[in-house]
Amino acid sequence: MKEITYREALREALAEEMRRDEKVFMMGEDIANYGGSFKVTLGLVEEFGTNRVKDTPLAESVIVGAAVGAAMVGMRPVPEIMFADFMVLVMDHIVNNAAKMTYMSDGELKVPMVLRAAQGAGTGSGAHHCQSVEGWLMNIPGIKIVIPSTPYDAKGLMKAAIRDNNPVVFLEHKMLYATKGMIPEEEYVIELGKADIKREGSDVTVIAYSAMIPKALKAAEILAKEGISVEVIDPRTLKPLDTATLVKSVAKTKRALIVHESCLTGGAGAEIAAILAKEAFDYLDAPITRIGAPDTPVPFSPPLEKYFIPSEQRIIQGIRDLLG
Amino acid sequence: MNLTKDELREMYRLLLLTRKNDERVNEIYARKGLPELPHSCMGEEAIAVGCTYKLRQDDYIIPSLRARGMFLVKGIPTKVMMAGAYGKRTGPARSISTSHHMGDMSKGIMLGTGLIGSSVAVATGAALGLKDMGKDSVSLISFGDGASSQGDFFESLNLAAIWKLPVIFVCENNGYAISTTTDRQMAVENVADKAAGLGVSAVIVDGNDVLAVFEATQEAVARARRGEGPTLVECKTNRWHGHSENDRDNYRNPAEVEAMKRDDCVKRFEKYLLDKGVLTPELAAKIMQSVLQEIDEAVKFAEESPFPAPEEALRDVYAD
């Protein structure tokens, strides 16, 4: 085992997959010598060259549109959109091209593409550089959504995403890039669609992902001192969603709290809550509860941004409320 | 121009097939309706046939909404296209989507979408993939004058020019984007003028002259294969019908449309071949007969084919 950051874990995954398969290449704004806005791709151009780590013009739509075309003829592109907020500029290519090609061609065409983007608040970058966008993507049949919370998951899921024959949107959280975790020295891949129980518990299930996982784990630790046993589950991929693991946990704890950083309304939590309401209805001792950001754009000023992001305190309070 | 007499006759047959197929689909639609709303390509057939003819199987195309002939030249059977118009199981991809957007990678046909301009980026990406895989195949996309207003048009031409991608942008400029005339679509006179500002070589040809389109495209293909980058081929043409077959076409003067029909790309090529002695009236009649028979058989095939089963709608959302 070795200790590594989330950023380094992603870089390792990208490098390993590019070494393994010469069809894998990256394209995006300032990803080569500059190393990307968050330095995930830093140094890769030295090993793989500018043809496989392509700096593009400032033109998001064609970055993803061209990635789709390259994928259709046999490449395995990994395009990067600098900030997930800019995903709106490429939604046509995600929704109408990448997501629909396999279906519209009766399964003949494949679009093996991993669209990377950094999302989330905490950097004080304001309303256009901090949004969490996974909720927008939930309603798109034909894509997969990966949203890792740890270095271990980031690496294993990235490798699986690159090997997948479907378009995958891979959402990295800015506040996680510098976080550290242990990973094996040897190669490993994490299958998409498998949730991970980050902490076992018996009194309440907290379903969280991305940057909400460290907070949920902290909250669980604090409550453990009071004798409250919290189970923390990370779905890791929202499409496909590991419903079975979520339901099994709620069947055990009889209480579910869903936590995400994106705005509450229409977020991934709504979908998870609807699934649990049906599949775990008989087990529930309390209403399924969601915690998300308020339905506002991400504010800039530090106290406002802090107020916006769901905190450990809110998670602790949410758990207490569920336990009555 | 290196075309044999047989090739010229084949080109003529494909032009005629595109025309007659369109006429038949429109006639059936008007008489009893069809699941698929036809968007007639009448008047513009020379572009689709001219730009696709003699492309290799491993050259990839994305045909525009009105480039029906591109499918036929690339080898999609007439009966499959017809079954698509009927929404039958024997249509392209079991008629999961309309036949405007059929793809067949074994023939080098990529799927386009109904979002005008969007596929220009995809075709550009295909060229990128082909180049990076070390192939000398090209990517060719056709689109209308309206598409040249879209952001993807500019982003794609810019990228293709910077990276010298083997892509051919074929613009079918028929003067109308639905009802919007070109002079209300753009301040420059030609779509080719936009290419100049992006560093893409461009050529303007008479889109009703199938050989002019063929030659310009072949030259662009040769440039692309030599690694000299993209070319835009702007083909000036006319759209005889409304945008679709339920368009009342009330925004155009009937005299204007009648004038368009006097420059008929099929008749023009036929006359050229007759003058050159490549065709005789007897041979032309024989080709006409075989085309009509092929279409009759396609209609019969489509009408007798079953619809897909409803639950087939759930298949293939994801690849294995």
XYZ file of C-alpha atoms in Angstrom:
644
model
C 0.000 0.000 0.000
C 1.022 3.596 -0.480
C -0.371 6.971 0.433
C -1.450 9.144 -2.472
C -3.632 12.168 -3.134
C -6.906 12.077 -5.049
C -5.221 14.175 -7.743
C -2.275 11.772 -8.002
C -4.587 8.785 -8.021
C -6.425 10.184 -11.030
C -3.137 10.931 -12.768
C -1.910 7.395 -12.131
C -5.106 5.932 -13.556
C -4.863 8.087 -16.671
C -1.198 7.213 -17.182
C -1.703 3.498 -16.655
C -4.612 3.354 -19.082
C -2.723 5.368 -21.703
C 0.222 2.972 -21.380
C -2.099 -0.016 -21.625
C -4.090 1.160 -24.636
C -2.739 3.495 -27.301
C -6.287 4.410 -28.328
C -6.707 6.336 -25.077
C -5.963 10.052 -25.382
C -6.894 13.246 -23.591
C -8.018 16.584 -24.925
C -8.938 19.768 -23.131
C -8.021 23.333 -22.359
C -4.535 23.797 -20.883
C -4.094 20.158 -19.938
C -0.625 19.633 -21.454
C 2.249 21.782 -20.178
C -0.003 23.729 -17.818
C -1.230 20.442 -16.371
C -4.889 21.398 -16.194
C -6.464 23.941 -13.871
C -6.168 21.496 -10.982
C -2.901 19.879 -12.115
C -4.428 16.434 -12.541
C -2.721 15.945 -15.903
C 0.550 17.624 -14.907
C 3.543 15.822 -16.352
C 1.583 13.439 -18.561
C 2.546 15.307 -21.710
C 6.184 14.492 -21.009
C 5.529 10.774 -21.235
C 2.777 10.716 -23.837
C 3.424 13.772 -25.998
C 1.164 16.508 -27.255
C -0.683 14.180 -29.592
C -2.116 12.156 -26.713
C -2.404 15.019 -24.264
C -3.946 17.574 -26.571
C -4.329 21.223 -25.687
C -7.417 22.485 -27.474
C -8.662 25.922 -28.387
C -11.100 27.479 -25.932
C -14.101 25.726 -27.441
C -15.877 23.297 -25.141
C -18.522 22.181 -27.582
C -16.109 20.843 -30.165
C -13.927 19.275 -27.459
C -16.751 16.948 -26.556
C -18.330 16.751 -30.018
C -14.988 15.756 -31.499
C -14.397 13.283 -28.684
C -17.667 11.610 -29.630
C -16.594 11.390 -33.276
C -13.164 10.032 -32.381
C -14.782 7.442 -30.115
C -17.155 6.386 -32.894
C -14.258 5.506 -35.194
C -12.397 3.519 -32.544
C -10.495 5.843 -30.207
C -11.057 6.076 -26.443
C -11.013 9.797 -25.728
C -10.847 11.336 -22.277
C -11.947 14.944 -22.838
C -11.710 17.409 -19.976
C -14.083 20.259 -19.298
C -12.231 22.576 -16.936
C -15.164 23.339 -14.642
C -18.338 21.289 -14.474
C -20.325 24.525 -14.733
C -19.182 24.658 -18.370
C -20.956 21.364 -18.989
C -23.921 23.388 -20.237
C -21.826 24.229 -23.294
C -21.485 20.564 -24.191
C -24.860 19.217 -23.160
C -25.929 18.727 -26.773
C -22.991 16.431 -27.392
C -23.570 14.527 -24.170
C -27.326 14.205 -24.517
C -27.903 13.968 -28.266
C -24.680 12.459 -29.515
C -22.802 10.456 -26.880
C -25.820 9.149 -25.005
C -27.939 8.209 -28.026
C -25.552 6.683 -30.553
C -25.621 3.137 -29.239
C -29.397 3.119 -28.973
C -30.036 4.746 -32.338
C -27.683 2.339 -34.101
C -29.270 -0.784 -32.660
C -26.187 -1.378 -30.521
C -23.713 -1.152 -33.399
C -22.065 2.134 -32.487
C -20.150 2.637 -29.282
C -18.986 5.847 -27.687
C -16.278 4.892 -25.186
C -15.534 8.324 -23.789
C -14.763 9.595 -20.309
C -15.717 13.226 -19.890
C -13.838 14.610 -16.875
C -14.869 17.759 -15.051
C -14.074 19.392 -11.725
C -17.043 20.508 -9.691
C -18.024 21.691 -6.246
C -17.744 24.693 -3.955
C -15.139 25.623 -1.382
C -12.588 27.465 -3.486
C -14.333 30.815 -3.411
C -14.654 30.835 -7.165
C -18.265 31.932 -7.266
C -21.391 31.116 -9.161
C -19.836 30.029 -12.478
C -17.013 27.803 -11.244
C -18.395 25.944 -8.232
C -21.668 24.268 -9.080
C -22.332 20.584 -8.538
C -24.034 19.332 -11.670
C -24.727 15.628 -11.267
C -28.436 16.312 -10.864
C -28.578 17.696 -14.421
C -27.113 14.460 -15.708
C -29.313 12.008 -13.824
C -32.103 12.292 -16.375
C -30.013 11.274 -19.390
C -30.407 7.657 -20.457
C -27.288 6.310 -22.150
C -24.583 7.850 -19.978
C -22.900 6.696 -16.784
C -22.048 9.055 -13.926
C -19.025 8.425 -11.706
C -18.422 10.613 -8.673
C -15.627 9.329 -6.424
C -14.841 10.477 -2.879
C -11.441 8.896 -2.121
C -8.100 8.430 -3.898
C -8.661 4.672 -3.929
C -12.061 5.022 -5.596
C -10.888 7.768 -7.941
C -8.161 5.578 -9.393
C -10.070 2.321 -9.641
C -13.181 3.950 -11.050
C -11.239 6.017 -13.593
C -9.634 2.872 -14.931
C -13.002 1.164 -15.193
C -14.546 4.224 -16.828
C -11.852 4.325 -19.513
C -12.378 0.634 -20.255
C -16.168 1.018 -20.410
C -17.743 1.073 -23.864
C -20.234 3.772 -22.909
C -19.966 7.518 -22.404
C -19.060 8.204 -18.788
C -19.192 11.582 -17.078
C -16.539 11.568 -14.368
C -17.088 14.280 -11.764
C -14.102 15.167 -9.620
C -14.466 17.411 -6.576
C -12.038 20.317 -6.278
C -11.894 20.108 -2.488
C -10.877 16.457 -2.689
C -7.877 16.824 -5.030
C -5.420 17.300 -2.159
C -6.966 14.710 0.169
C -4.891 11.621 0.859
C -5.652 7.941 1.074
C -4.065 4.532 0.781
C -4.063 2.562 -2.451
C -2.426 -0.745 -3.384
C 0.887 -0.729 -5.208
C -0.485 -3.224 -7.709
C -3.051 -2.510 -10.386
C -6.759 -2.620 -9.533
C -10.026 -1.664 -11.169
C -13.340 -0.900 -9.440
C -16.451 -2.053 -11.245
C -18.927 0.723 -12.036
C -22.258 0.404 -10.259
C -21.003 -0.910 -6.911
C -21.591 1.146 -3.784
C -19.046 1.080 -0.986
C -19.833 0.989 2.711
C -17.411 3.579 4.025
C -18.352 2.949 7.652
C -20.542 0.272 9.109
C -23.259 1.166 11.586
C -26.658 0.119 12.813
C -28.756 3.132 13.814
C -28.987 5.224 10.666
C -27.809 5.044 7.056
C -26.172 8.107 5.573
C -25.975 7.953 1.783
C -23.465 10.503 0.540
C -20.902 10.899 -2.207
C -18.036 13.064 -3.388
C -16.964 15.771 -0.910
C -19.844 14.900 1.416
C -18.214 11.581 2.331
C -15.418 13.046 4.504
C -18.052 15.177 6.238
C -20.416 12.284 6.778
C -17.554 10.192 8.187
C -16.573 12.995 10.543
C -20.177 13.325 11.685
C -20.356 9.555 12.250
C -17.184 9.681 14.320
C -18.517 12.462 16.517
C -21.849 10.710 17.048
C -20.136 7.401 17.797
C -18.838 8.993 20.981
C -22.461 9.436 22.010
C -23.242 5.832 21.214
C -24.982 6.553 17.902
C -23.925 4.074 15.235
C -23.971 5.575 11.741
C -23.522 3.603 8.524
C -22.046 5.670 5.698
C -22.566 4.452 2.156
C -21.036 5.929 -0.980
C -22.808 4.868 -4.183
C -19.662 5.994 -6.090
C -21.571 5.871 -9.364
C -25.008 7.465 -9.708
C -25.691 5.794 -13.058
C -25.736 2.871 -12.678
C -26.912 3.116 -9.064
C -26.336 0.214 -6.690
C -29.867 0.181 -5.345
C -29.488 -3.214 -3.671
C -26.720 -2.096 -1.321
C -28.638 1.032 -0.348
C -31.848 -0.863 0.351
C -30.013 -3.541 2.313
C -28.471 -0.937 4.583
C -31.749 0.882 5.174
C -33.439 -2.448 5.909
C -30.886 -2.820 8.701
C -30.868 0.720 10.157
C -34.483 1.647 9.306
C -33.457 5.263 8.772
C -31.989 7.017 5.738
C -30.334 10.396 5.364
C -29.166 11.397 1.897
C -26.512 14.101 1.677
C -25.223 15.917 -1.391
C -23.638 19.243 -2.104
C -25.758 20.030 -5.141
C -28.991 21.961 -4.736
C -31.738 19.983 -3.084
C -34.484 20.263 -5.684
C -34.333 17.609 -8.377
C -30.949 16.388 -7.193
C -29.691 12.829 -7.150
C -31.042 12.584 -3.605
C -34.587 12.896 -4.893
C -34.101 9.832 -7.065
C -32.473 7.842 -4.274
C -35.273 8.844 -1.884
C -37.921 7.757 -4.377
C -36.231 4.381 -4.807
C -35.944 3.850 -1.043
C -39.544 4.967 -0.517
C -40.636 2.088 -2.694
C -38.008 -0.584 -2.080
C -37.435 -0.019 1.658
C -40.877 1.241 2.659
C -41.640 -1.644 5.008
C -38.443 -1.140 6.983
C -38.600 2.589 7.588
C -39.060 3.986 11.103
C -38.668 7.601 10.025
C -39.172 9.695 6.911
C -36.376 9.532 4.334
C -34.519 12.789 4.742
C -32.349 14.780 2.359
C -29.688 17.367 2.969
C -28.471 19.450 0.049
C -27.372 22.959 -0.724
C -30.071 25.609 -0.776
C -31.655 26.246 -4.161
C -29.386 29.159 -4.947
C -26.357 29.661 -7.166
C -23.090 29.156 -5.295
C -22.283 32.447 -3.506
C -18.745 33.853 -3.468
C -18.126 35.626 -0.144
C -16.496 33.164 2.312
C -19.216 33.177 5.008
C -21.900 32.811 2.351
C -20.131 29.951 0.602
C -19.569 28.222 3.949
C -23.264 28.604 4.721
C -24.167 27.173 1.319
C -22.123 23.942 1.560
C -23.755 21.254 3.723
C -21.662 21.012 6.897
C -20.842 18.264 9.396
C -23.087 20.112 11.845
C -26.027 19.916 9.446
C -25.383 16.209 8.935
C -25.166 15.626 12.697
C -28.388 17.537 13.208
C -30.033 15.594 10.398
C -29.090 12.314 12.022
C -30.331 13.470 15.432
C -33.653 14.533 13.894
C -34.039 11.119 12.294
C -33.431 9.376 15.584
C -36.013 11.595 17.254
C -11.858 13.532 -64.205
C -11.172 9.821 -64.179
C -14.590 8.313 -64.603
C -15.312 5.474 -66.988
C -18.481 5.365 -69.023
C -19.837 2.707 -66.700
C -19.091 4.883 -63.708
C -20.812 7.851 -65.313
C -23.863 5.707 -66.010
C -23.821 4.450 -62.426
C -23.654 8.005 -61.181
C -26.670 8.816 -63.337
C -28.537 5.792 -61.994
C -27.853 6.904 -58.411
C -29.057 10.424 -59.175
C -32.212 9.077 -60.715
C -32.739 6.618 -57.856
C -32.422 9.417 -55.314
C -34.922 11.544 -57.256
C -37.471 8.815 -57.889
C -37.233 7.446 -54.369
C -37.942 10.916 -53.017
C -40.878 11.381 -55.372
C -42.359 8.065 -54.318
C -41.984 8.696 -50.594
C -43.573 12.113 -50.982
C -46.415 10.634 -53.025
C -47.123 7.943 -50.428
C -46.935 10.494 -47.623
C -49.409 12.778 -49.393
C -51.765 9.915 -50.260
C -51.949 8.006 -47.002
C -49.348 9.330 -44.594
C -46.170 7.725 -43.288
C -44.734 7.509 -39.767
C -41.659 9.404 -40.937
C -42.109 12.974 -42.097
C -40.263 13.290 -45.435
C -37.866 16.173 -45.943
C -37.542 16.234 -49.680
C -34.144 16.492 -51.301
C -35.534 17.241 -54.738
C -33.370 19.690 -56.616
C -30.296 18.930 -54.469
C -29.533 15.332 -55.436
C -26.346 16.156 -57.319
C -24.567 17.221 -54.146
C -25.178 14.013 -52.211
C -24.283 11.809 -55.152
C -21.345 13.916 -56.336
C -19.676 14.293 -52.952
C -19.993 10.639 -51.954
C -19.285 8.917 -55.244
C -15.956 7.068 -55.189
C -15.405 7.590 -51.499
C -13.899 4.462 -49.996
C -15.771 2.178 -47.669
C -13.446 3.242 -44.857
C -14.130 6.930 -45.454
C -16.762 8.108 -42.999
C -19.723 10.279 -43.885
C -22.441 12.027 -41.927
C -25.211 12.962 -44.352
C -27.365 16.017 -43.786
C -31.116 15.850 -43.498
C -31.406 16.393 -47.244
C -28.516 14.230 -48.411
C -30.512 11.064 -48.970
C -28.401 10.084 -51.934
C -25.336 9.733 -49.714
C -26.890 6.673 -48.095
C -27.644 5.134 -51.469
C -24.163 5.781 -52.837
C -22.622 4.252 -49.707
C -24.708 1.164 -50.248
C -27.768 1.324 -48.004
C -30.378 -0.689 -49.921
C -33.367 1.279 -51.178
C -35.714 -1.154 -49.466
C -34.075 -0.576 -46.090
C -34.460 3.174 -46.475
C -38.069 2.711 -47.512
C -38.777 0.411 -44.565
C -37.310 3.152 -42.381
C -39.836 5.655 -43.696
C -42.552 3.182 -42.723
C -41.034 2.673 -39.240
C -40.747 -1.041 -39.893
C -38.479 -3.539 -38.197
C -36.559 -4.028 -41.446
C -35.623 -0.352 -41.516
C -32.236 0.905 -40.396
C -31.558 -0.044 -36.754
C -35.023 -1.641 -36.575
C -36.455 1.875 -37.034
C -35.444 2.823 -33.505
C -34.711 6.211 -35.034
C -35.865 7.893 -38.218
C -34.034 7.027 -41.402
C -32.642 10.564 -41.578
C -30.213 9.522 -38.889
C -29.212 6.068 -39.936
C -25.699 4.846 -39.411
C -23.848 1.812 -40.660
C -20.231 1.711 -39.611
C -19.471 -1.227 -41.916
C -20.219 1.125 -44.814
C -18.607 4.143 -43.189
C -21.853 5.897 -42.345
C -21.882 7.665 -39.006
C -25.025 8.686 -37.243
C -25.988 12.315 -37.470
C -28.442 14.014 -35.156
C -31.436 16.238 -35.603
C -29.590 19.171 -34.076
C -28.358 21.192 -37.004
C -24.621 21.822 -36.884
C -23.946 19.438 -34.034
C -22.681 16.648 -36.266
C -20.065 18.956 -37.805
C -18.172 18.584 -34.519
C -18.607 14.806 -34.530
C -17.311 14.506 -38.096
C -14.338 16.654 -37.109
C -13.662 14.280 -34.240
C -13.891 11.288 -36.545
C -11.209 12.896 -38.702
C -9.099 13.370 -35.597
C -9.506 9.716 -34.660
C -8.686 8.508 -38.171
C -5.594 10.680 -38.312
C -4.377 9.587 -34.882
C -4.869 5.941 -35.781
C -2.571 6.520 -38.747
C -5.234 5.828 -41.359
C -5.548 7.700 -44.595
C -9.337 7.661 -44.463
C -11.273 10.900 -44.490
C -14.389 12.165 -42.787
C -17.013 13.998 -44.839
C -20.019 15.838 -43.471
C -22.788 17.592 -45.327
C -24.952 20.304 -43.846
C -27.064 23.215 -45.001
C -26.465 26.942 -45.060
C -28.391 27.300 -41.789
C -25.900 25.059 -39.991
C -23.144 27.514 -40.786
C -24.664 29.901 -38.236
C -24.148 27.441 -35.411
C -21.297 27.650 -32.945
C -20.233 24.097 -33.672
C -19.581 25.076 -37.293
C -17.063 27.716 -36.232
C -15.520 25.651 -33.443
C -15.121 22.666 -35.753
C -13.620 24.494 -38.721
C -11.236 26.251 -36.358
C -10.100 22.996 -34.758
C -9.833 21.198 -38.103
C -7.687 24.016 -39.470
C -5.343 24.140 -36.447
C -4.847 20.374 -36.409
C -5.010 19.886 -40.207
C -7.675 17.237 -39.878
C -8.767 15.112 -42.855
C -12.328 16.378 -42.947
C -14.395 17.695 -45.844
C -17.179 20.107 -45.006
C -19.791 19.965 -47.754
C -22.265 22.813 -47.476
C -25.510 22.400 -49.371
C -26.442 26.039 -49.744
C -30.021 25.997 -50.997
C -30.755 29.553 -49.939
C -33.183 28.619 -47.187
C -33.042 27.391 -43.594
C -36.685 26.373 -43.328
C -38.134 29.790 -44.266
C -35.149 31.981 -43.480
C -33.325 33.201 -46.541
C -29.548 33.226 -46.662
C -29.411 37.023 -46.712
C -31.171 37.008 -43.334
C -28.935 34.177 -42.112
C -25.561 35.767 -42.754
C -24.017 39.076 -43.739
C -21.404 37.540 -46.020
C -22.454 36.317 -49.422
C -21.078 32.817 -49.207
C -20.594 30.212 -46.506
C -17.126 29.842 -48.017
C -16.373 33.412 -46.893
C -16.660 32.241 -43.288
C -14.170 29.440 -43.894
C -11.594 31.961 -45.084
C -11.642 33.668 -41.702
C -10.973 30.370 -39.989
C -8.072 29.305 -42.173
C -9.989 26.576 -43.970
C -9.588 26.288 -47.740
C -12.903 26.706 -49.460
C -14.284 26.284 -52.928
C -17.666 27.256 -54.346
C -19.255 25.033 -56.960
C -22.489 24.765 -58.898
C -24.324 22.264 -56.738
C -26.594 21.265 -59.574
C -23.652 19.994 -61.586
C -22.913 16.547 -60.240
C -19.502 16.391 -61.905
C -18.478 19.772 -60.520
C -19.391 18.596 -57.023
C -17.583 15.316 -57.617
C -14.397 16.953 -58.824
C -14.280 19.537 -56.054
C -14.861 16.882 -53.435
C -12.305 14.505 -54.890
C -9.737 17.268 -54.802
C -10.625 18.003 -51.184
C -10.377 14.291 -50.353
C -6.969 14.079 -52.011
C -5.754 17.075 -50.014
C -7.055 15.530 -46.813
C -5.344 12.215 -47.543
C -2.090 14.038 -48.191
C -2.327 15.569 -44.721
C -3.059 19.056 -46.003
C -6.111 19.505 -43.827
C -9.761 20.365 -44.228
C -11.654 21.876 -47.137
C -15.070 23.422 -47.279
C -16.953 22.718 -50.493
C -19.891 25.065 -50.834
C -22.463 23.796 -53.310
C -25.032 26.306 -54.470
C -28.337 24.651 -55.142
C -32.103 24.923 -54.858
C -34.686 23.335 -52.623
C -37.743 22.577 -54.718
C -40.045 21.624 -51.874
C -40.779 23.187 -48.525
C -38.683 22.290 -45.498
C -40.720 19.159 -44.962
C -43.720 17.658 -46.696
C -46.074 19.343 -44.251
C -44.577 22.756 -44.933
C -47.097 24.889 -46.852
C -44.167 26.769 -48.391
C -46.135 30.004 -48.189
C -43.002 32.110 -47.818
C -41.791 31.622 -51.366
C -43.126 32.889 -54.636
C -44.314 29.953 -56.769
C -42.600 31.573 -59.757
C -39.307 31.421 -57.877
C -39.757 27.700 -57.266
C -40.749 27.080 -60.901
C -37.598 28.846 -62.024
C -35.535 26.566 -59.789
C -36.986 23.520 -61.470
C -35.704 24.682 -64.839
C -32.206 23.926 -63.519
C -32.764 20.239 -62.855
C -29.575 18.445 -61.859
C -30.852 15.077 -63.091
C -31.922 16.322 -66.492
C -28.726 18.324 -66.833
C -26.559 15.293 -66.262
C -28.731 13.180 -68.529
C -28.355 15.691 -71.344
C -24.597 15.822 -70.782
C -24.328 12.045 -71.001
C -26.574 11.879 -74.082
C -24.506 14.588 -75.775
C -21.326 12.714 -74.925
C -22.774 9.466 -76.209
C -22.370 7.815 -72.804
C -26.126 7.387 -72.656
C -28.562 6.620 -75.427
C -32.304 7.221 -75.098
C -32.751 3.453 -74.990
C -30.216 3.021 -72.219
C -31.716 5.926 -70.269
C -35.146 4.317 -70.521
C -33.720 1.029 -69.339
C -32.075 2.659 -66.311
C -35.336 4.438 -65.522
C -37.196 1.166 -65.679
C -34.773 -0.587 -63.336
C -34.898 2.304 -60.864
C -38.691 2.315 -60.802
C -38.724 -1.440 -60.348
C -36.280 -1.192 -57.462
C -38.516 1.377 -55.793
C -41.663 -0.696 -56.392
C -39.954 -3.638 -54.736
C -38.809 -1.419 -51.864
C -42.366 -0.214 -51.244
C -43.670 -3.777 -51.325
C -40.916 -4.873 -48.944
C -41.648 -1.996 -46.556
C -45.395 -2.551 -46.587
C -45.071 -6.279 -45.972
C -42.483 -5.935 -43.209
C -43.560 -6.131 -39.573
C -43.259 -3.322 -37.062
C -40.758 -3.815 -34.255
C -42.215 -5.291 -31.079
C -43.002 -2.504 -28.558
C -40.587 -3.819 -25.938
C -37.735 -3.573 -28.440
C -37.777 0.098 -27.450
C -35.888 -0.922 -24.314
C -32.888 -2.493 -26.037
C -29.346 -1.224 -26.473
C -29.439 1.925 -24.349
C -25.996 0.851 -23.161
C -23.234 -1.014 -24.956
C -21.785 -4.164 -23.419
